[in-house]
PDB file of C-alpha atoms in Angstrom:
ATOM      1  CA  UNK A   1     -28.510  47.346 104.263  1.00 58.00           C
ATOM      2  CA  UNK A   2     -25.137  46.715 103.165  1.00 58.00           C
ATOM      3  CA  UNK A   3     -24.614  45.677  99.787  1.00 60.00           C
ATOM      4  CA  UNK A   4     -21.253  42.985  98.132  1.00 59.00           C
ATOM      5  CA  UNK A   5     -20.482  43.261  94.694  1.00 60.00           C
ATOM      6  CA  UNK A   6     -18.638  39.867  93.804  1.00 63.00           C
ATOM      7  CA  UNK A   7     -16.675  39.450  90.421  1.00 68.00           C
ATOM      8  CA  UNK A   8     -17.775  36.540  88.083  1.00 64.00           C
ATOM      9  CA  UNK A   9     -15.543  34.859  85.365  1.00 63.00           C
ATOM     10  CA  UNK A  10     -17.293  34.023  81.579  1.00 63.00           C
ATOM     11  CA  UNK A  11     -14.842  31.691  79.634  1.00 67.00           C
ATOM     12  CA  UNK A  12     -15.642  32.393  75.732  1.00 66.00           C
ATOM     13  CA  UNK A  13     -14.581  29.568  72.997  1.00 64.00           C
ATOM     14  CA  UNK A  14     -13.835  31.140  69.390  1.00 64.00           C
ATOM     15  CA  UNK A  15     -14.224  28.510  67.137  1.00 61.00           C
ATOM     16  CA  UNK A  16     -12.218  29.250  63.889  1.00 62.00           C
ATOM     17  CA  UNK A  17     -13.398  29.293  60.401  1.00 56.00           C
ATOM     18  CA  UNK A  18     -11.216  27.569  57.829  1.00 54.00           C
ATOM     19  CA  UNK A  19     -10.199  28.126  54.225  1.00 53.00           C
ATOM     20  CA  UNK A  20      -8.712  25.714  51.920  1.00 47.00           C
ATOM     21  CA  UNK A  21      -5.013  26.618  52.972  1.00 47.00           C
ATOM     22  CA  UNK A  22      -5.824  25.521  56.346  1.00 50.00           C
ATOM     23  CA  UNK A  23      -8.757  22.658  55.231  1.00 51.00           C
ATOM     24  CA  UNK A  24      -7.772  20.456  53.140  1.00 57.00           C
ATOM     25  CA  UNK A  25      -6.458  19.917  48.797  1.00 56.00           C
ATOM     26  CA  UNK A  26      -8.982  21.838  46.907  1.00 84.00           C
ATOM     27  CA  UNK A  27      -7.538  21.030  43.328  1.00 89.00           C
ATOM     28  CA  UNK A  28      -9.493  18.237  41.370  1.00 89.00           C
ATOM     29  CA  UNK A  29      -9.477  16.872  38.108  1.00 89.00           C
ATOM     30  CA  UNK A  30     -12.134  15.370  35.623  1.00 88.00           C
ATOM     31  CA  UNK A  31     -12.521  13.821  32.450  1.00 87.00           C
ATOM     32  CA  UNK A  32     -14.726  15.872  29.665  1.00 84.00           C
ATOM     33  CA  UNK A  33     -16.873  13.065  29.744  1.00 82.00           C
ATOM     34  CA  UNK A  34     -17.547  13.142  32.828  1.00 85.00           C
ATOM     35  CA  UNK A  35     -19.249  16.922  33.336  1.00 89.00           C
ATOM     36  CA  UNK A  36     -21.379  18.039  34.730  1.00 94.00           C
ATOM     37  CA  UNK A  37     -19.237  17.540  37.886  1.00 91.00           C
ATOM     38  CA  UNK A  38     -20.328  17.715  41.495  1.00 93.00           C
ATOM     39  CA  UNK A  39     -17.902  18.519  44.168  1.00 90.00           C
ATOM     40  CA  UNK A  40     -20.442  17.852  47.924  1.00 85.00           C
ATOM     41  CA  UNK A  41     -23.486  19.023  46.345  1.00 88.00           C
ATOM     42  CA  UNK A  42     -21.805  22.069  44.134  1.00 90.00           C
ATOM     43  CA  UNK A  43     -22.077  21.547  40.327  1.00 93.00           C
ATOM     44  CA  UNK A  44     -19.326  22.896  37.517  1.00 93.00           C
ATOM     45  CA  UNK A  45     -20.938  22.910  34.164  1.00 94.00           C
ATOM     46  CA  UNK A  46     -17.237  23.786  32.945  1.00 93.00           C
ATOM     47  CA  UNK A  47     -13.295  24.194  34.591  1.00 92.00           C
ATOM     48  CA  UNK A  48     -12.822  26.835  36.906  1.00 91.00           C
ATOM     49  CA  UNK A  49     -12.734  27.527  40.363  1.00 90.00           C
ATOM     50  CA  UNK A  50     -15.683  28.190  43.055  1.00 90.00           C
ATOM     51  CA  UNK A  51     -16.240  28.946  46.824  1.00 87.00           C
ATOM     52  CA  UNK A  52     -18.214  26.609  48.536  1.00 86.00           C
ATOM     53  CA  UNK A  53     -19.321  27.279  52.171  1.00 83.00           C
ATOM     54  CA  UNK A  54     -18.934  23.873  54.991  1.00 79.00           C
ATOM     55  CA  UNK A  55     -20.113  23.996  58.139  1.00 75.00           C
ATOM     56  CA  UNK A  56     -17.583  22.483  60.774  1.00 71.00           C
ATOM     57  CA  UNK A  57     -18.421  20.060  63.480  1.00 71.00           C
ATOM     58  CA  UNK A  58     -19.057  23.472  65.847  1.00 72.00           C
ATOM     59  CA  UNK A  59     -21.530  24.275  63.400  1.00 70.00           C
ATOM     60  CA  UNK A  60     -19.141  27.455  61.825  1.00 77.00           C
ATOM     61  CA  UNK A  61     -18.833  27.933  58.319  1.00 76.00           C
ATOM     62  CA  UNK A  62     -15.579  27.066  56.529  1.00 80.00           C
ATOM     63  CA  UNK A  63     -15.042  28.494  52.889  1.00 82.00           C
ATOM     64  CA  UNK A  64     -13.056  26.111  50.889  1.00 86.00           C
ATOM     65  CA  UNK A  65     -12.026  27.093  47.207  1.00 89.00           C
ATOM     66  CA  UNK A  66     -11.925  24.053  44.792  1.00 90.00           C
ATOM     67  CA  UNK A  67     -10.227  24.041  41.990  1.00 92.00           C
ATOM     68  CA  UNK A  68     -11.871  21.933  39.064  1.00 92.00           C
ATOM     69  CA  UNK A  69      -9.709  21.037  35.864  1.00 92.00           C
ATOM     70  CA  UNK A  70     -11.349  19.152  32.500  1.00 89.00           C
ATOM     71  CA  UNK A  71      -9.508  16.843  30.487  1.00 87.00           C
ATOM     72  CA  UNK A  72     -10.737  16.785  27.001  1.00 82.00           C
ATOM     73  CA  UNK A  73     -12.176  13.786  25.209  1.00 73.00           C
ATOM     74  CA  UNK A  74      -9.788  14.345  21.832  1.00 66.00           C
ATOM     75  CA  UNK A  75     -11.554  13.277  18.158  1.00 60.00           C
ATOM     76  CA  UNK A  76      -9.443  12.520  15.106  1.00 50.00           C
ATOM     77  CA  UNK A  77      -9.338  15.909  14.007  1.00 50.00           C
ATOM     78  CA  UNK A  78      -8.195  17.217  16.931  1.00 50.00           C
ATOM     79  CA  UNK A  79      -5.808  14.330  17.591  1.00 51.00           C
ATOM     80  CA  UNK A  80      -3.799  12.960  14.601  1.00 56.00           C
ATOM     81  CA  UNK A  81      -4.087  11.810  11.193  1.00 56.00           C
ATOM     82  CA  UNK A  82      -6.181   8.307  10.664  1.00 82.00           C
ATOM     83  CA  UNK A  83      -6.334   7.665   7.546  1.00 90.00           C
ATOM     84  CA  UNK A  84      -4.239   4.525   6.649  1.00 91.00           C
ATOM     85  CA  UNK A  85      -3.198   2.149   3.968  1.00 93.00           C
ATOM     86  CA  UNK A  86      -2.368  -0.909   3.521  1.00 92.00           C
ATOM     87  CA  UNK A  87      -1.245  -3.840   0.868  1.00 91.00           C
ATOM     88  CA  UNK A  88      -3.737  -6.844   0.319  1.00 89.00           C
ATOM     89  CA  UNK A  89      -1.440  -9.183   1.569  1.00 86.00           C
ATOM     90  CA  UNK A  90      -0.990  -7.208   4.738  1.00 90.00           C
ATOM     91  CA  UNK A  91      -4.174  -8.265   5.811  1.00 92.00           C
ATOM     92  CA  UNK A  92      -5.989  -8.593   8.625  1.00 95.00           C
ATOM     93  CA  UNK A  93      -4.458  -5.612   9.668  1.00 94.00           C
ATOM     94  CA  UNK A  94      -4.059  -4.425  13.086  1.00 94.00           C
ATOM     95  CA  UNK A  95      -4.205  -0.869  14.407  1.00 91.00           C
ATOM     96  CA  UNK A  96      -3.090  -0.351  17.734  1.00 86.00           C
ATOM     97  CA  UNK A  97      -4.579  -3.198  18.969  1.00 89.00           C
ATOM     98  CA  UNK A  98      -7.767  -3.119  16.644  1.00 92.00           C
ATOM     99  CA  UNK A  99      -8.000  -5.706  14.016  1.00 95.00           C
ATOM    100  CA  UNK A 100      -9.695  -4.820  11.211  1.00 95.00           C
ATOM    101  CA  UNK A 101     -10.277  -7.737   8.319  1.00 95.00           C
ATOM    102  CA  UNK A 102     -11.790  -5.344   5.407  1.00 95.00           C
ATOM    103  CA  UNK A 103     -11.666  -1.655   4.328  1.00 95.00           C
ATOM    104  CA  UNK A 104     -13.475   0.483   6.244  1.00 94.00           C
ATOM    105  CA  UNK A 105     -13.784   2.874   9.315  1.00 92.00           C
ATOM    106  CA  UNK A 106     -13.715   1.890  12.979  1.00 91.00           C
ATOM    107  CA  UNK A 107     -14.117   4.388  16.021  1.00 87.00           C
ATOM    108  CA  UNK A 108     -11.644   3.277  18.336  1.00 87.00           C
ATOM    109  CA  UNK A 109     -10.994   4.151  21.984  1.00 83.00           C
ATOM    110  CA  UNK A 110      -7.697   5.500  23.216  1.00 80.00           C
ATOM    111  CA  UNK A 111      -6.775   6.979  26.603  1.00 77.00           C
ATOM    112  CA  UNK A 112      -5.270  10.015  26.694  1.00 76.00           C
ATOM    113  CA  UNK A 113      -1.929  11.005  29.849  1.00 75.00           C
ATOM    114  CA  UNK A 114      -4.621  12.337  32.088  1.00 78.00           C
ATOM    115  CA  UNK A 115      -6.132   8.714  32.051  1.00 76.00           C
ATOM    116  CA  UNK A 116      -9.260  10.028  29.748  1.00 81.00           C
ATOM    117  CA  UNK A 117     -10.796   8.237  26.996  1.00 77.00           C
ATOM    118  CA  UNK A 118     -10.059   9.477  23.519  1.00 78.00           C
ATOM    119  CA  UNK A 119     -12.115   8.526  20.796  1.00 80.00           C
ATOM    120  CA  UNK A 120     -10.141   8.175  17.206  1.00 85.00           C
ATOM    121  CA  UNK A 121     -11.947   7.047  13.698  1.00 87.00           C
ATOM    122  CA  UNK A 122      -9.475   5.312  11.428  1.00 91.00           C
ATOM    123  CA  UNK A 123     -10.133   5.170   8.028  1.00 93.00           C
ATOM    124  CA  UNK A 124      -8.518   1.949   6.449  1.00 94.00           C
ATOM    125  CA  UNK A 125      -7.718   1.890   2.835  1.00 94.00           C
ATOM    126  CA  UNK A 126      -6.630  -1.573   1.285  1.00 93.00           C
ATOM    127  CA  UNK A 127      -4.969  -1.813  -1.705  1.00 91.00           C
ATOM    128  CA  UNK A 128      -5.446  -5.050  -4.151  1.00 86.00           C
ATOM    129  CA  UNK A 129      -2.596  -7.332  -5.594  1.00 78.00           C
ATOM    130  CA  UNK A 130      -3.661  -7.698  -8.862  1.00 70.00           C
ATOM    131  CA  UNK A 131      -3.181 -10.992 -10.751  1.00 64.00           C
ATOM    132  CA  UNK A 132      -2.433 -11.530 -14.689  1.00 52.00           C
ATOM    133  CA  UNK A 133      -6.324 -11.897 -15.127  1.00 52.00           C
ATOM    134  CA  UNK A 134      -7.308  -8.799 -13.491  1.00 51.00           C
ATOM    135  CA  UNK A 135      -4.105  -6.635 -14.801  1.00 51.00           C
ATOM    136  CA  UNK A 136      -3.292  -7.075 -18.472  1.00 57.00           C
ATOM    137  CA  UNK A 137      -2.589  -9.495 -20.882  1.00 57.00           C
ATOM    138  CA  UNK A 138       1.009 -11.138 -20.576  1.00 83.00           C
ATOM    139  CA  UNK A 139       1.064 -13.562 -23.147  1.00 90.00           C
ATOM    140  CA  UNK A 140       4.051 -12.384 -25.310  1.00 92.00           C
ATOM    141  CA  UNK A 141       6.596 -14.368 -28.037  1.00 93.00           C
ATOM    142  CA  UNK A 142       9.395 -13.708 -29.860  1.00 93.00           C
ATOM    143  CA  UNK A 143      11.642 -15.038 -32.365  1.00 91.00           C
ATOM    144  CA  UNK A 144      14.190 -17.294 -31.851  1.00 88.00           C
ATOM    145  CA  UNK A 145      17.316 -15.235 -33.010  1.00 86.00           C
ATOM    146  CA  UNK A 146      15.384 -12.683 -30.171  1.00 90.00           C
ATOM    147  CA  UNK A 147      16.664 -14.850 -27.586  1.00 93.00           C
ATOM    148  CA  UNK A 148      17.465 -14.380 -24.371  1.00 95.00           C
ATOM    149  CA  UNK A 149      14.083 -12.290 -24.195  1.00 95.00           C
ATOM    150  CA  UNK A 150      13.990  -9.494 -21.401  1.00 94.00           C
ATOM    151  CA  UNK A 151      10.355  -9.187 -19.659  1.00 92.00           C
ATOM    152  CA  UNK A 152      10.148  -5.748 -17.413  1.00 87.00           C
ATOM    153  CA  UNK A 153      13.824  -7.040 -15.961  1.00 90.00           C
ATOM    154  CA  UNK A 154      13.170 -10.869 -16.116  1.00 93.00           C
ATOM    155  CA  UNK A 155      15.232 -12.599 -18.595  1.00 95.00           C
ATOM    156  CA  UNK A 156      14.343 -15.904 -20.356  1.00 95.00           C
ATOM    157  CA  UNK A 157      16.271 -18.033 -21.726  1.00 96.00           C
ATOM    158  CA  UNK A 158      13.697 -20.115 -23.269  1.00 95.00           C
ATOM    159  CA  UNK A 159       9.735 -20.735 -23.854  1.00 95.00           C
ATOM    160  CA  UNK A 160       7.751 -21.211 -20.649  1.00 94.00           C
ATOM    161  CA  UNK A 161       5.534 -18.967 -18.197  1.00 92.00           C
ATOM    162  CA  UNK A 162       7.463 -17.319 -15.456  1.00 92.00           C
ATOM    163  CA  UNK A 163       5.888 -15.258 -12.105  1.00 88.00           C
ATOM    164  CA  UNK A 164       6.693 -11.773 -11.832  1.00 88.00           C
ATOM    165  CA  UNK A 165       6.362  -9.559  -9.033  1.00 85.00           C
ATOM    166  CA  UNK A 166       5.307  -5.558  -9.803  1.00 82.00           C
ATOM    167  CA  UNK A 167       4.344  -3.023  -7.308  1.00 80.00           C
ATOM    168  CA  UNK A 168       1.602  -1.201  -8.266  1.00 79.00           C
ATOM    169  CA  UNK A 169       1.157   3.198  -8.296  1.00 77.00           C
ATOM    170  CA  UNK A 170       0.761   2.126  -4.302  1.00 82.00           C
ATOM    171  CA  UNK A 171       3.106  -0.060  -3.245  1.00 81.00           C
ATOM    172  CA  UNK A 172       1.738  -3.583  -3.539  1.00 84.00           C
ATOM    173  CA  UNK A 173       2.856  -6.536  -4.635  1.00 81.00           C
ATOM    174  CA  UNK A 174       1.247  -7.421  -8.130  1.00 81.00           C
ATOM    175  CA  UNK A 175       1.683 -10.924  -9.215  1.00 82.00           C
ATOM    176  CA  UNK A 176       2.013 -11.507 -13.057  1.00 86.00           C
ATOM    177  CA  UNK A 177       2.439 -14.767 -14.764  1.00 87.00           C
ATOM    178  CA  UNK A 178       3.710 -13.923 -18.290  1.00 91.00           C
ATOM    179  CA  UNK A 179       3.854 -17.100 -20.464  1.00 93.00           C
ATOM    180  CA  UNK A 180       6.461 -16.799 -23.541  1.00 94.00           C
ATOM    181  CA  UNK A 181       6.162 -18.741 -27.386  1.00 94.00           C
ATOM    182  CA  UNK A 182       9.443 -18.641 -29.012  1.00 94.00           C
ATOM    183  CA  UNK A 183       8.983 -18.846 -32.463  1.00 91.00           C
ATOM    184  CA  UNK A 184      11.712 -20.869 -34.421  1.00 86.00           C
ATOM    185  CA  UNK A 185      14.024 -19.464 -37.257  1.00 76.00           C
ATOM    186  CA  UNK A 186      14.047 -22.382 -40.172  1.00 69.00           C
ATOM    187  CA  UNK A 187      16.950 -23.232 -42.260  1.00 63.00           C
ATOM    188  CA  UNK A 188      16.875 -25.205 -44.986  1.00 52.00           C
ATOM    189  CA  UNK A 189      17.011 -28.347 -43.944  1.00 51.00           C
ATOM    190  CA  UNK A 190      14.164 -27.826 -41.843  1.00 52.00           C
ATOM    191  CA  UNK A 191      12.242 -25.975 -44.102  1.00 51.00           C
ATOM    192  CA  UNK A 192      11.652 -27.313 -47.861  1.00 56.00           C
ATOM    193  CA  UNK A 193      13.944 -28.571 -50.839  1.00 56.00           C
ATOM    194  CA  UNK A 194      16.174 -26.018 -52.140  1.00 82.00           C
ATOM    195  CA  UNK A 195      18.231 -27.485 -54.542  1.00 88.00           C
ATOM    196  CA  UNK A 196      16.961 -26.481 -57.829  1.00 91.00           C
ATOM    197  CA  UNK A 197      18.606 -26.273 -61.954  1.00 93.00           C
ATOM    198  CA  UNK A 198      17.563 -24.397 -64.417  1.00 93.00           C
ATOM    199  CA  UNK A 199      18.705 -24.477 -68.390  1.00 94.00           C
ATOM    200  CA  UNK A 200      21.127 -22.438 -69.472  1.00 90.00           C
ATOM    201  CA  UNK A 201      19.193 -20.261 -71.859  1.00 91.00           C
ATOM    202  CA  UNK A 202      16.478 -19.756 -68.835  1.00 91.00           C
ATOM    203  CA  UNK A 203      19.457 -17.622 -67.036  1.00 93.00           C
ATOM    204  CA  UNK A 204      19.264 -14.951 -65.236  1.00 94.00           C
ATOM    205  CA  UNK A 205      17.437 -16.901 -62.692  1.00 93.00           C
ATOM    206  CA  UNK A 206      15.040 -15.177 -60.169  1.00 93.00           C
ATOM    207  CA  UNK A 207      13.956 -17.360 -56.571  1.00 90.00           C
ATOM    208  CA  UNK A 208      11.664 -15.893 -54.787  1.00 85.00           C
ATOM    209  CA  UNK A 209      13.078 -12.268 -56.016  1.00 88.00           C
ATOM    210  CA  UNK A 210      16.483 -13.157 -55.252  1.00 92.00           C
ATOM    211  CA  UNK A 211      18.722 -13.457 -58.989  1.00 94.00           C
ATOM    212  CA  UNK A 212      21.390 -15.590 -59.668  1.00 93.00           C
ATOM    213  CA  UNK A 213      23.487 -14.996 -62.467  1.00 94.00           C
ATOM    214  CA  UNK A 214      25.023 -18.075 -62.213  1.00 94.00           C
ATOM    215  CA  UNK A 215      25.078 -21.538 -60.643  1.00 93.00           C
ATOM    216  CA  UNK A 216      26.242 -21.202 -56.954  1.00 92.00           C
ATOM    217  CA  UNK A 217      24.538 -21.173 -53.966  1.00 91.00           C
ATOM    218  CA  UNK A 218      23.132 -17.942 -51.573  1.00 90.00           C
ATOM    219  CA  UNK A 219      21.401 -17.571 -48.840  1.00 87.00           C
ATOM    220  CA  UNK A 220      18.143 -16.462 -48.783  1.00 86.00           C
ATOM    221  CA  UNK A 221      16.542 -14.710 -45.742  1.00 83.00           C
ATOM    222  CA  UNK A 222      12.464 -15.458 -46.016  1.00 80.00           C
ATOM    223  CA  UNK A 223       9.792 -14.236 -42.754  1.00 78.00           C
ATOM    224  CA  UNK A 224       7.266 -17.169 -41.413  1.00 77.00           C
ATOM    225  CA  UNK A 225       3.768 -16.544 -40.598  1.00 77.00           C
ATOM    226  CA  UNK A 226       5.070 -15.783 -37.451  1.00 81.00           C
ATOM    227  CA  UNK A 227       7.246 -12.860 -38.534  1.00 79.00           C
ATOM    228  CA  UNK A 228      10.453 -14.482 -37.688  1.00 83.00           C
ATOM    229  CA  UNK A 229      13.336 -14.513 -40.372  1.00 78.00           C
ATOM    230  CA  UNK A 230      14.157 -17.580 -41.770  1.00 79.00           C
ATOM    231  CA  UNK A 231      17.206 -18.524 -43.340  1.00 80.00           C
ATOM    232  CA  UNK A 232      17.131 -20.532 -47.064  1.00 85.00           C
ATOM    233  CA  UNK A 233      19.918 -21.719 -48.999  1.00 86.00           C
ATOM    234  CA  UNK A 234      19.541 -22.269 -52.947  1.00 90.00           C
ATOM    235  CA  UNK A 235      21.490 -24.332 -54.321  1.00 91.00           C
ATOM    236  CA  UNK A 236      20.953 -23.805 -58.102  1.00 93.00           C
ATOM    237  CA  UNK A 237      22.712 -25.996 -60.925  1.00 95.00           C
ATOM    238  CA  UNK A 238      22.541 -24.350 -64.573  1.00 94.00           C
ATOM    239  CA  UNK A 239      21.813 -27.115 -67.078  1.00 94.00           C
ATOM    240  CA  UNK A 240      24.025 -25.813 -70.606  1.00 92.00           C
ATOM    241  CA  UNK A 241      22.720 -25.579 -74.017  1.00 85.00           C
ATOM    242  CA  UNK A 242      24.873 -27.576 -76.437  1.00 82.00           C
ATOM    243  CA  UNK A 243      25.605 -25.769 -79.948  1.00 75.00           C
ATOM    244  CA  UNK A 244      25.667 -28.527 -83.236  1.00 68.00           C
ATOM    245  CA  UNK A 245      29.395 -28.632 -83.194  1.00 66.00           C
ATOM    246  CA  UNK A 246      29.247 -29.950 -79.469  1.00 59.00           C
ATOM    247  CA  UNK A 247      25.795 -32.017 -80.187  1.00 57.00           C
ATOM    248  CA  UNK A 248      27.054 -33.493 -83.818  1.00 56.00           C
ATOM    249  CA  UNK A 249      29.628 -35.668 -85.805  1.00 57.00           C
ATOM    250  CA  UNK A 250      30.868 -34.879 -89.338  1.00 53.00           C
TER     251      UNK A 250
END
């Protein structure tokens, strides 16, 4: 028997197995917030980078390396000072968009150049304005020969009640309303009679411990109830004693 021995031909298809050069972009990004992250069934608890096996559409595996990045959620501490101030009159108060209408502490949400939500607590402080009533007494006076009368920089001129603007230890805006008496300085015409006489024997003469020595007239500088000086002028007349040879006839 004779025997052929025919050659045959046996095509063989490699299919390839890809990494993530050849796959596809492997580097992702996340929020803190939102971790635990899963990337097609793969969890990261945390950043870093993993191996993940995919099977093609020939049914070969493909090892792609993704490349997870976290975005922190930033707090006030780590962030930037929140603690604030403001004046009374500044309010309601607006920070960043946030209105706040008392003292107090609100967490507010920021988001951070990665696009991730930041939360920040601001701490307001507001300071008062203090009226006359609540900050010290301002009713004041002064003599007349006192005026003009300076107040903390404010000059009057005469008696009335004038608003004055202080800032307090934190720079507000304290209203005052200081209310001035002027007391008056009396000469004599306003005051009393000062024309008085006196005999001639009763001399020296004492008025209201001032001494005349003689008739004349002197100005006499007396304090009110008020403390203010007052200004009296004594006009005194001295009344002669007459001797026999003057007072008789021979």
């Amino acid at each position: 028997m004779r025997q052929y021995c025919c050659d045959s031909t046996v095509n063989l298809t490699v299919y390839p197995t890809y990494t993530a050069v050849e796959n596809t972009a492997v580097d992702t990004a996340v929020c803190e917030a939102d971790m635990p992250f899963n990337y097609e069934g793969t969890e990261f608890t945390a950043a870093g980078s993993k191996d993940i096996t995919f099977q093609t559409v020939n049914g070969c595996d493909s090892i792609v390396t993704v490349n997870l990045t976290v975005y922190p959620t930033y707090t006030a501490v780590e962030n930037t000072a929140v603690d604030t101030a403001v004046c009374e009159a500044d309010m309601p108060f607006n920070y960043e968009g946030t209105e706040f209408t008392a003292a107090g502490s609100k967490d507010i949400t920021f988001q951070t150049v990665n696009g991730c939500d930041s939360i920040v607590t601001v701490n307001l402080t507001v300071y008062p304005t203090y009226t006359a009533v609540e900050n010290t007494a301002v009713d004041t006076a002064v003599c007349e020969a006192d005026m003009p009368f300076n107040y903390e920089g404010t000059e009057f001129t005469a008696a009335g009640s004038k608003d004055i603007t202080f800032q307090t230890v934190n720079g507000c805006d304290s209203i005052v309303t200081v209310n001035l008496t002027v007391y008056p300085t009396y000469t004599a015409v306003e005051n009393t009679a000062v024309d008085t006489a006196v005999c001639e024997a009763d001399m020296p003469f004492n008025y209201e411990g001032t001494e005349f020595t003689a008739a004349g007239s002197k100005d006499i500088t007396f304090q009110t109830v008020n403390g203010c000086d007052s200004i009296v002028t004594v006009n005194l007349t001295v009344y002669p004693t007459y001797t026999a040879v003057e007072n008789s006839t021979t």
